PDB file of C-alpha atoms in Angstrom:
ATOM      1  CA  UNK A   1     105.663 122.726  82.695  1.00 80.00           C
ATOM      2  CA  UNK A   2     107.129 119.909  84.814  1.00 87.00           C
ATOM      3  CA  UNK A   3     108.416 122.446  87.333  1.00 90.00           C
ATOM      4  CA  UNK A   4     105.013 124.163  87.499  1.00 88.00           C
ATOM      5  CA  UNK A   5     103.204 120.870  88.170  1.00 90.00           C
ATOM      6  CA  UNK A   6     105.817 119.911  90.757  1.00 92.00           C
ATOM      7  CA  UNK A   7     105.414 123.249  92.562  1.00 92.00           C
ATOM      8  CA  UNK A   8     101.622 122.903  92.485  1.00 89.00           C
ATOM      9  CA  UNK A   9     101.826 119.370  93.886  1.00 90.00           C
ATOM     10  CA  UNK A  10     104.141 120.435  96.716  1.00 92.00           C
ATOM     11  CA  UNK A  11     101.815 123.297  97.660  1.00 91.00           C
ATOM     12  CA  UNK A  12      98.812 120.967  97.592  1.00 89.00           C
ATOM     13  CA  UNK A  13     100.532 118.583 100.008  1.00 88.00           C
ATOM     14  CA  UNK A  14     101.454 121.262 102.521  1.00 89.00           C
ATOM     15  CA  UNK A  15      98.065 122.965 102.343  1.00 88.00           C
ATOM     16  CA  UNK A  16      96.533 119.877 103.899  1.00 85.00           C
ATOM     17  CA  UNK A  17      96.702 119.402 107.638  1.00 85.00           C
ATOM     18  CA  UNK A  18      97.452 115.690 107.449  1.00 80.00           C
ATOM     19  CA  UNK A  19     101.258 115.969 106.910  1.00 80.00           C
ATOM     20  CA  UNK A  20     101.638 118.148 109.990  1.00 83.00           C
ATOM     21  CA  UNK A  21      99.453 115.908 112.130  1.00 86.00           C
ATOM     22  CA  UNK A  22     101.312 112.790 110.972  1.00 82.00           C
ATOM     23  CA  UNK A  23     104.734 114.328 111.569  1.00 83.00           C
ATOM     24  CA  UNK A  24     103.714 115.577 115.025  1.00 86.00           C
ATOM     25  CA  UNK A  25     102.295 112.168 115.960  1.00 85.00           C
ATOM     26  CA  UNK A  26     105.468 110.371 114.867  1.00 81.00           C
ATOM     27  CA  UNK A  27     107.724 112.778 116.773  1.00 80.00           C
ATOM     28  CA  UNK A  28     105.512 112.528 119.868  1.00 84.00           C
ATOM     29  CA  UNK A  29     105.609 108.733 119.700  1.00 79.00           C
ATOM     30  CA  UNK A  30     109.398 108.780 119.369  1.00 74.00           C
ATOM     31  CA  UNK A  31     109.676 111.278 122.217  1.00 75.00           C
ATOM     32  CA  UNK A  32     107.599 109.040 124.503  1.00 77.00           C
ATOM     33  CA  UNK A  33     109.755 106.056 123.566  1.00 70.00           C
ATOM     34  CA  UNK A  34     112.893 108.055 124.321  1.00 66.00           C
ATOM     35  CA  UNK A  35     111.480 109.078 127.689  1.00 68.00           C
ATOM     36  CA  UNK A  36     111.200 105.416 128.614  1.00 63.00           C
ATOM     37  CA  UNK A  37     114.725 104.778 127.318  1.00 59.00           C
ATOM     38  CA  UNK A  38     116.058 107.646 129.427  1.00 54.00           C
ATOM     39  CA  UNK A  39     114.923 105.857 132.598  1.00 53.00           C
ATOM     40  CA  UNK A  40     116.252 102.470 131.555  1.00 49.00           C
ATOM     41  CA  UNK A  41     119.720 100.976 131.897  1.00 46.00           C
ATOM     42  CA  UNK A  42     120.056  99.879 128.293  1.00 47.00           C
ATOM     43  CA  UNK A  43     119.582 103.068 126.362  1.00 52.00           C
ATOM     44  CA  UNK A  44     122.441 104.016 124.060  1.00 65.00           C
ATOM     45  CA  UNK A  45     123.416 105.918 120.941  1.00 73.00           C
ATOM     46  CA  UNK A  46     122.641 103.096 118.510  1.00 78.00           C
ATOM     47  CA  UNK A  47     119.166 102.436 119.919  1.00 78.00           C
ATOM     48  CA  UNK A  48     118.374 106.143 119.994  1.00 77.00           C
ATOM     49  CA  UNK A  49     119.538 106.670 116.404  1.00 81.00           C
ATOM     50  CA  UNK A  50     117.565 103.649 115.173  1.00 84.00           C
ATOM     51  CA  UNK A  51     114.454 105.023 116.878  1.00 82.00           C
ATOM     52  CA  UNK A  52     114.885 108.362 115.106  1.00 84.00           C
ATOM     53  CA  UNK A  53     115.603 106.793 111.708  1.00 88.00           C
ATOM     54  CA  UNK A  54     112.499 104.635 112.061  1.00 88.00           C
ATOM     55  CA  UNK A  55     110.473 107.780 112.760  1.00 87.00           C
ATOM     56  CA  UNK A  56     111.896 109.452 109.645  1.00 90.00           C
ATOM     57  CA  UNK A  57     111.045 106.501 107.415  1.00 93.00           C
ATOM     58  CA  UNK A  58     107.618 106.067 109.010  1.00 91.00           C
ATOM     59  CA  UNK A  59     106.527 109.594 108.162  1.00 91.00           C
ATOM     60  CA  UNK A  60     107.663 109.011 104.563  1.00 93.00           C
ATOM     61  CA  UNK A  61     105.617 105.817 104.420  1.00 93.00           C
ATOM     62  CA  UNK A  62     102.580 107.645 105.804  1.00 92.00           C
ATOM     63  CA  UNK A  63     103.040 110.428 103.235  1.00 93.00           C
ATOM     64  CA  UNK A  64     103.091 107.945 100.358  1.00 94.00           C
ATOM     65  CA  UNK A  65     100.192 105.891 101.730  1.00 93.00           C
ATOM     66  CA  UNK A  66      97.729 108.660 102.498  1.00 90.00           C
ATOM     67  CA  UNK A  67      98.770 111.628 100.359  1.00 90.00           C
ATOM     68  CA  UNK A  68     100.459 110.389  97.192  1.00 91.00           C
ATOM     69  CA  UNK A  69      97.779 107.748  96.587  1.00 92.00           C
ATOM     70  CA  UNK A  70      95.162 110.478  96.066  1.00 89.00           C
ATOM     71  CA  UNK A  71      97.063 112.708  93.638  1.00 87.00           C
ATOM     72  CA  UNK A  72      96.212 111.188  90.250  1.00 88.00           C
ATOM     73  CA  UNK A  73      92.869 109.805  91.422  1.00 84.00           C
ATOM     74  CA  UNK A  74      91.700 113.279  92.469  1.00 84.00           C
ATOM     75  CA  UNK A  75      92.610 114.710  89.048  1.00 82.00           C
ATOM     76  CA  UNK A  76      90.764 111.879  87.313  1.00 80.00           C
ATOM     77  CA  UNK A  77      87.629 112.339  89.393  1.00 80.00           C
ATOM     78  CA  UNK A  78      87.570 116.148  89.082  1.00 79.00           C
ATOM     79  CA  UNK A  79      88.302 116.042  85.363  1.00 75.00           C
ATOM     80  CA  UNK A  80      91.333 118.302  85.738  1.00 74.00           C
ATOM     81  CA  UNK A  81      93.614 115.654  84.277  1.00 75.00           C
ATOM     82  CA  UNK A  82      91.692 115.661  81.016  1.00 70.00           C
ATOM     83  CA  UNK A  83      91.832 119.439  80.961  1.00 71.00           C
ATOM     84  CA  UNK A  84      95.605 119.448  81.461  1.00 73.00           C
ATOM     85  CA  UNK A  85      96.158 116.801  78.803  1.00 70.00           C
ATOM     86  CA  UNK A  86      94.053 118.805  76.355  1.00 68.00           C
ATOM     87  CA  UNK A  87      96.647 121.561  76.750  1.00 71.00           C
ATOM     88  CA  UNK A  88     100.270 121.122  75.583  1.00 70.00           C
ATOM     89  CA  UNK A  89     101.056 118.838  78.538  1.00 76.00           C
ATOM     90  CA  UNK A  90     102.205 115.286  77.854  1.00 84.00           C
ATOM     91  CA  UNK A  91     101.348 112.420  80.174  1.00 86.00           C
ATOM     92  CA  UNK A  92     105.015 111.913  80.901  1.00 89.00           C
ATOM     93  CA  UNK A  93     105.419 115.563  81.893  1.00 89.00           C
ATOM     94  CA  UNK A  94     102.351 115.377  84.125  1.00 90.00           C
ATOM     95  CA  UNK A  95     103.617 112.261  85.929  1.00 93.00           C
ATOM     96  CA  UNK A  96     107.139 113.642  86.220  1.00 94.00           C
ATOM     97  CA  UNK A  97     105.797 116.841  87.757  1.00 93.00           C
ATOM     98  CA  UNK A  98     103.566 114.958  90.178  1.00 94.00           C
ATOM     99  CA  UNK A  99     106.403 112.642  91.183  1.00 96.00           C
ATOM    100  CA  UNK A 100     108.884 115.476  91.718  1.00 96.00           C
ATOM    101  CA  UNK A 101     106.366 117.458  93.763  1.00 95.00           C
ATOM    102  CA  UNK A 102     105.426 114.508  95.935  1.00 95.00           C
ATOM    103  CA  UNK A 103     109.076 113.561  96.374  1.00 96.00           C
ATOM    104  CA  UNK A 104     109.998 117.093  97.403  1.00 96.00           C
ATOM    105  CA  UNK A 105     107.205 117.349  99.956  1.00 95.00           C
ATOM    106  CA  UNK A 106     108.029 113.891 101.364  1.00 95.00           C
ATOM    107  CA  UNK A 107     111.733 114.761 101.570  1.00 95.00           C
ATOM    108  CA  UNK A 108     111.012 118.055 103.346  1.00 94.00           C
ATOM    109  CA  UNK A 109     108.570 116.448 105.769  1.00 93.00           C
ATOM    110  CA  UNK A 110     111.028 113.660 106.580  1.00 93.00           C
ATOM    111  CA  UNK A 111     113.802 116.226 107.025  1.00 94.00           C
ATOM    112  CA  UNK A 112     111.628 118.158 109.474  1.00 91.00           C
ATOM    113  CA  UNK A 113     111.091 114.961 111.474  1.00 90.00           C
ATOM    114  CA  UNK A 114     114.826 114.195 111.403  1.00 91.00           C
ATOM    115  CA  UNK A 115     115.661 117.662 112.716  1.00 90.00           C
ATOM    116  CA  UNK A 116     112.936 117.370 115.358  1.00 88.00           C
ATOM    117  CA  UNK A 117     114.433 114.068 116.516  1.00 85.00           C
ATOM    118  CA  UNK A 118     117.872 115.689 116.717  1.00 85.00           C
ATOM    119  CA  UNK A 119     116.264 118.253 119.014  1.00 84.00           C
ATOM    120  CA  UNK A 120     114.615 115.520 121.085  1.00 80.00           C
ATOM    121  CA  UNK A 121     117.939 113.829 121.794  1.00 77.00           C
ATOM    122  CA  UNK A 122     119.506 117.170 122.675  1.00 78.00           C
ATOM    123  CA  UNK A 123     117.048 117.648 125.566  1.00 73.00           C
ATOM    124  CA  UNK A 124     118.609 117.823 129.047  1.00 70.00           C
ATOM    125  CA  UNK A 125     117.210 114.481 130.207  1.00 66.00           C
ATOM    126  CA  UNK A 126     118.752 112.615 127.260  1.00 66.00           C
ATOM    127  CA  UNK A 127     121.462 110.136 128.218  1.00 64.00           C
ATOM    128  CA  UNK A 128     123.007 109.812 124.764  1.00 64.00           C
ATOM    129  CA  UNK A 129     125.660 111.862 123.008  1.00 63.00           C
ATOM    130  CA  UNK A 130     123.628 114.404 121.067  1.00 63.00           C
ATOM    131  CA  UNK A 131     126.358 115.142 118.486  1.00 71.00           C
ATOM    132  CA  UNK A 132     126.969 111.469 117.734  1.00 68.00           C
ATOM    133  CA  UNK A 133     123.271 110.660 117.470  1.00 77.00           C
ATOM    134  CA  UNK A 134     122.630 113.731 115.297  1.00 83.00           C
ATOM    135  CA  UNK A 135     125.208 112.510 112.777  1.00 84.00           C
ATOM    136  CA  UNK A 136     123.647 109.051 112.690  1.00 86.00           C
ATOM    137  CA  UNK A 137     120.152 110.511 112.282  1.00 87.00           C
ATOM    138  CA  UNK A 138     121.101 112.677 109.320  1.00 89.00           C
ATOM    139  CA  UNK A 139     123.007 109.797 107.713  1.00 89.00           C
ATOM    140  CA  UNK A 140     119.948 107.603 108.269  1.00 89.00           C
ATOM    141  CA  UNK A 141     117.762 110.292 106.695  1.00 92.00           C
ATOM    142  CA  UNK A 142     119.866 110.193 103.541  1.00 91.00           C
ATOM    143  CA  UNK A 143     119.636 106.385 103.443  1.00 90.00           C
ATOM    144  CA  UNK A 144     115.866 106.532 103.975  1.00 92.00           C
ATOM    145  CA  UNK A 145     115.272 108.849 101.008  1.00 94.00           C
ATOM    146  CA  UNK A 146     115.612 106.214  98.207  1.00 93.00           C
ATOM    147  CA  UNK A 147     112.948 103.851  99.620  1.00 94.00           C
ATOM    148  CA  UNK A 148     110.682 106.807 100.486  1.00 95.00           C
ATOM    149  CA  UNK A 149     110.872 108.185  96.933  1.00 95.00           C
ATOM    150  CA  UNK A 150     110.351 104.691  95.562  1.00 95.00           C
ATOM    151  CA  UNK A 151     107.153 104.459  97.597  1.00 95.00           C
ATOM    152  CA  UNK A 152     106.027 107.814  96.188  1.00 96.00           C
ATOM    153  CA  UNK A 153     106.340 106.396  92.660  1.00 96.00           C
ATOM    154  CA  UNK A 154     104.460 103.252  93.700  1.00 95.00           C
ATOM    155  CA  UNK A 155     101.730 105.438  95.216  1.00 95.00           C
ATOM    156  CA  UNK A 156     101.377 107.334  91.936  1.00 94.00           C
ATOM    157  CA  UNK A 157     100.857 104.042  90.100  1.00 94.00           C
ATOM    158  CA  UNK A 158      98.345 102.893  92.714  1.00 94.00           C
ATOM    159  CA  UNK A 159      96.525 106.217  92.443  1.00 93.00           C
ATOM    160  CA  UNK A 160      96.169 105.795  88.683  1.00 91.00           C
ATOM    161  CA  UNK A 161      95.136 102.141  88.861  1.00 91.00           C
ATOM    162  CA  UNK A 162      93.056 101.740  92.018  1.00 91.00           C
ATOM    163  CA  UNK A 163      90.309 103.424  93.997  1.00 89.00           C
ATOM    164  CA  UNK A 164      90.862 105.794  96.927  1.00 87.00           C
ATOM    165  CA  UNK A 165      90.266 102.924  99.335  1.00 91.00           C
ATOM    166  CA  UNK A 166      92.343 100.248  97.628  1.00 94.00           C
ATOM    167  CA  UNK A 167      95.367 102.398  96.738  1.00 94.00           C
ATOM    168  CA  UNK A 168      96.545 102.981 100.345  1.00 94.00           C
ATOM    169  CA  UNK A 169      96.003  99.294 101.132  1.00 95.00           C
ATOM    170  CA  UNK A 170      98.130  98.380  98.108  1.00 94.00           C
ATOM    171  CA  UNK A 171     101.019 100.555  99.316  1.00 95.00           C
ATOM    172  CA  UNK A 172     100.870  99.052 102.802  1.00 94.00           C
ATOM    173  CA  UNK A 173     100.768  95.546 101.288  1.00 92.00           C
ATOM    174  CA  UNK A 174     103.747  96.407  99.077  1.00 92.00           C
ATOM    175  CA  UNK A 175     105.723  97.627 102.072  1.00 92.00           C
ATOM    176  CA  UNK A 176     104.877  94.575 104.176  1.00 91.00           C
ATOM    177  CA  UNK A 177     105.755  92.191 101.349  1.00 88.00           C
ATOM    178  CA  UNK A 178     109.025  94.031 100.722  1.00 88.00           C
ATOM    179  CA  UNK A 179     109.886  94.010 104.426  1.00 86.00           C
ATOM    180  CA  UNK A 180     109.514  90.238 104.644  1.00 81.00           C
ATOM    181  CA  UNK A 181     111.769  89.676 101.642  1.00 67.00           C
ATOM    182  CA  UNK A 182     111.669  86.764  99.272  1.00 57.00           C
ATOM    183  CA  UNK A 183     115.005  86.339  97.568  1.00 60.00           C
ATOM    184  CA  UNK A 184     116.410  87.828  94.375  1.00 61.00           C
ATOM    185  CA  UNK A 185     113.515  86.746  92.145  1.00 61.00           C
ATOM    186  CA  UNK A 186     110.779  88.397  94.203  1.00 66.00           C
ATOM    187  CA  UNK A 187     112.902  91.529  94.641  1.00 64.00           C
ATOM    188  CA  UNK A 188     112.606  92.123  90.886  1.00 66.00           C
ATOM    189  CA  UNK A 189     108.837  92.555  91.307  1.00 72.00           C
ATOM    190  CA  UNK A 190     108.393  93.627  94.943  1.00 84.00           C
ATOM    191  CA  UNK A 191     111.088  95.950  96.346  1.00 87.00           C
ATOM    192  CA  UNK A 192     113.243  94.396  99.051  1.00 85.00           C
ATOM    193  CA  UNK A 193     113.413  97.057 101.763  1.00 87.00           C
ATOM    194  CA  UNK A 194     116.098  95.086 103.553  1.00 81.00           C
ATOM    195  CA  UNK A 195     118.563  96.130 100.843  1.00 82.00           C
ATOM    196  CA  UNK A 196     118.404  99.764 101.958  1.00 86.00           C
ATOM    197  CA  UNK A 197     119.941  99.010 105.400  1.00 81.00           C
ATOM    198  CA  UNK A 198     118.501 101.829 107.505  1.00 84.00           C
ATOM    199  CA  UNK A 199     120.122 100.748 110.779  1.00 83.00           C
ATOM    200  CA  UNK A 200     122.465 103.220 112.442  1.00 76.00           C
ATOM    201  CA  UNK A 201     126.144 102.551 111.905  1.00 72.00           C
ATOM    202  CA  UNK A 202     125.548  99.960 109.190  1.00 72.00           C
ATOM    203  CA  UNK A 203     127.863  99.757 106.229  1.00 72.00           C
ATOM    204  CA  UNK A 204     125.923 100.446 103.062  1.00 69.00           C
ATOM    205  CA  UNK A 205     126.543 100.803  99.350  1.00 74.00           C
ATOM    206  CA  UNK A 206     124.724 104.077  98.632  1.00 75.00           C
ATOM    207  CA  UNK A 207     124.980 103.892  94.848  1.00 81.00           C
ATOM    208  CA  UNK A 208     123.535 100.374  94.796  1.00 83.00           C
ATOM    209  CA  UNK A 209     120.637 101.422  97.025  1.00 84.00           C
ATOM    210  CA  UNK A 210     119.916 104.516  94.933  1.00 88.00           C
ATOM    211  CA  UNK A 211     120.114 102.520  91.696  1.00 90.00           C
ATOM    212  CA  UNK A 212     117.805  99.819  93.050  1.00 88.00           C
ATOM    213  CA  UNK A 213     115.279 102.392  94.253  1.00 90.00           C
ATOM    214  CA  UNK A 214     115.448 104.310  90.978  1.00 92.00           C
ATOM    215  CA  UNK A 215     114.881 101.157  88.922  1.00 91.00           C
ATOM    216  CA  UNK A 216     111.732 100.289  90.869  1.00 92.00           C
ATOM    217  CA  UNK A 217     110.546 103.907  90.763  1.00 94.00           C
ATOM    218  CA  UNK A 218     110.822 103.881  86.952  1.00 94.00           C
ATOM    219  CA  UNK A 219     108.840 100.634  86.813  1.00 92.00           C
ATOM    220  CA  UNK A 220     106.044 102.141  88.902  1.00 94.00           C
ATOM    221  CA  UNK A 221     106.010 105.354  86.883  1.00 94.00           C
ATOM    222  CA  UNK A 222     105.796 103.248  83.731  1.00 94.00           C
ATOM    223  CA  UNK A 223     102.754 101.469  85.151  1.00 92.00           C
ATOM    224  CA  UNK A 224     101.194 104.830  85.963  1.00 92.00           C
ATOM    225  CA  UNK A 225     101.842 106.022  82.409  1.00 92.00           C
ATOM    226  CA  UNK A 226     100.175 102.937  80.942  1.00 92.00           C
ATOM    227  CA  UNK A 227      97.206 103.402  83.268  1.00 89.00           C
ATOM    228  CA  UNK A 228      96.789 107.027  82.188  1.00 87.00           C
ATOM    229  CA  UNK A 229      97.022 106.028  78.537  1.00 86.00           C
ATOM    230  CA  UNK A 230      93.892 103.931  79.073  1.00 83.00           C
ATOM    231  CA  UNK A 231      92.010 106.002  81.646  1.00 70.00           C
ATOM    232  CA  UNK A 232      92.777 109.647  80.759  1.00 61.00           C
ATOM    233  CA  UNK A 233      89.706 111.061  78.964  1.00 50.00           C
ATOM    234  CA  UNK A 234      91.645 113.247  76.565  1.00 47.00           C
ATOM    235  CA  UNK A 235      94.847 112.755  74.662  1.00 45.00           C
ATOM    236  CA  UNK A 236      97.791 115.069  74.854  1.00 39.00           C
ATOM    237  CA  UNK A 237      98.495 117.172  71.818  1.00 39.00           C
ATOM    238  CA  UNK A 238     102.248 116.673  72.225  1.00 36.00           C
TER     239      UNK A 238
END
């Protein structure tokens, strides 16, 4: 059942035009920025790779903010959530399926942007080493996945707790607060995005970043579960 809900969620995401428009806009913005870099004297591999990695993370943030925040809310408003929970589908299975589906669609969309940016830097006018930048971009994509998936979990919680208007604002506020940073105490409540170290060529501890992102994702999914326990109209029979 989890796999079926995940597949349904992924299809729902890609049936909407918004992911394609967002990805195209991000790539176009990065392409324009690279055009300016190509005519400057300071453009280099590190700057180019950082530009591409930023584009990859940005499309993941947009996906969580404007797509994932509507998933649970739409089911609540249409009454389909109550129908699913009246069948042999537990709340935990429903949330796990939604999270996996959203994570898969976000990962695929971000991968498409990463590959598009590799193509951008392989254009004839590019002044950077395409092979070197491509390696940095794909490494940056892997480092960007934990915070992107963490944001997907936070968006699920926001979708279960808040309205369609407030949920996207909450995700943006969470990202801004986590980008500013506030020491080890605040990082237990608000994720510290500085710990993920997305810069090209940076030395990172991948297991620590994945563990940190997973811990926060579980917290957000727990909040979503508690919200559904109160707000879901019907109880699961399992």
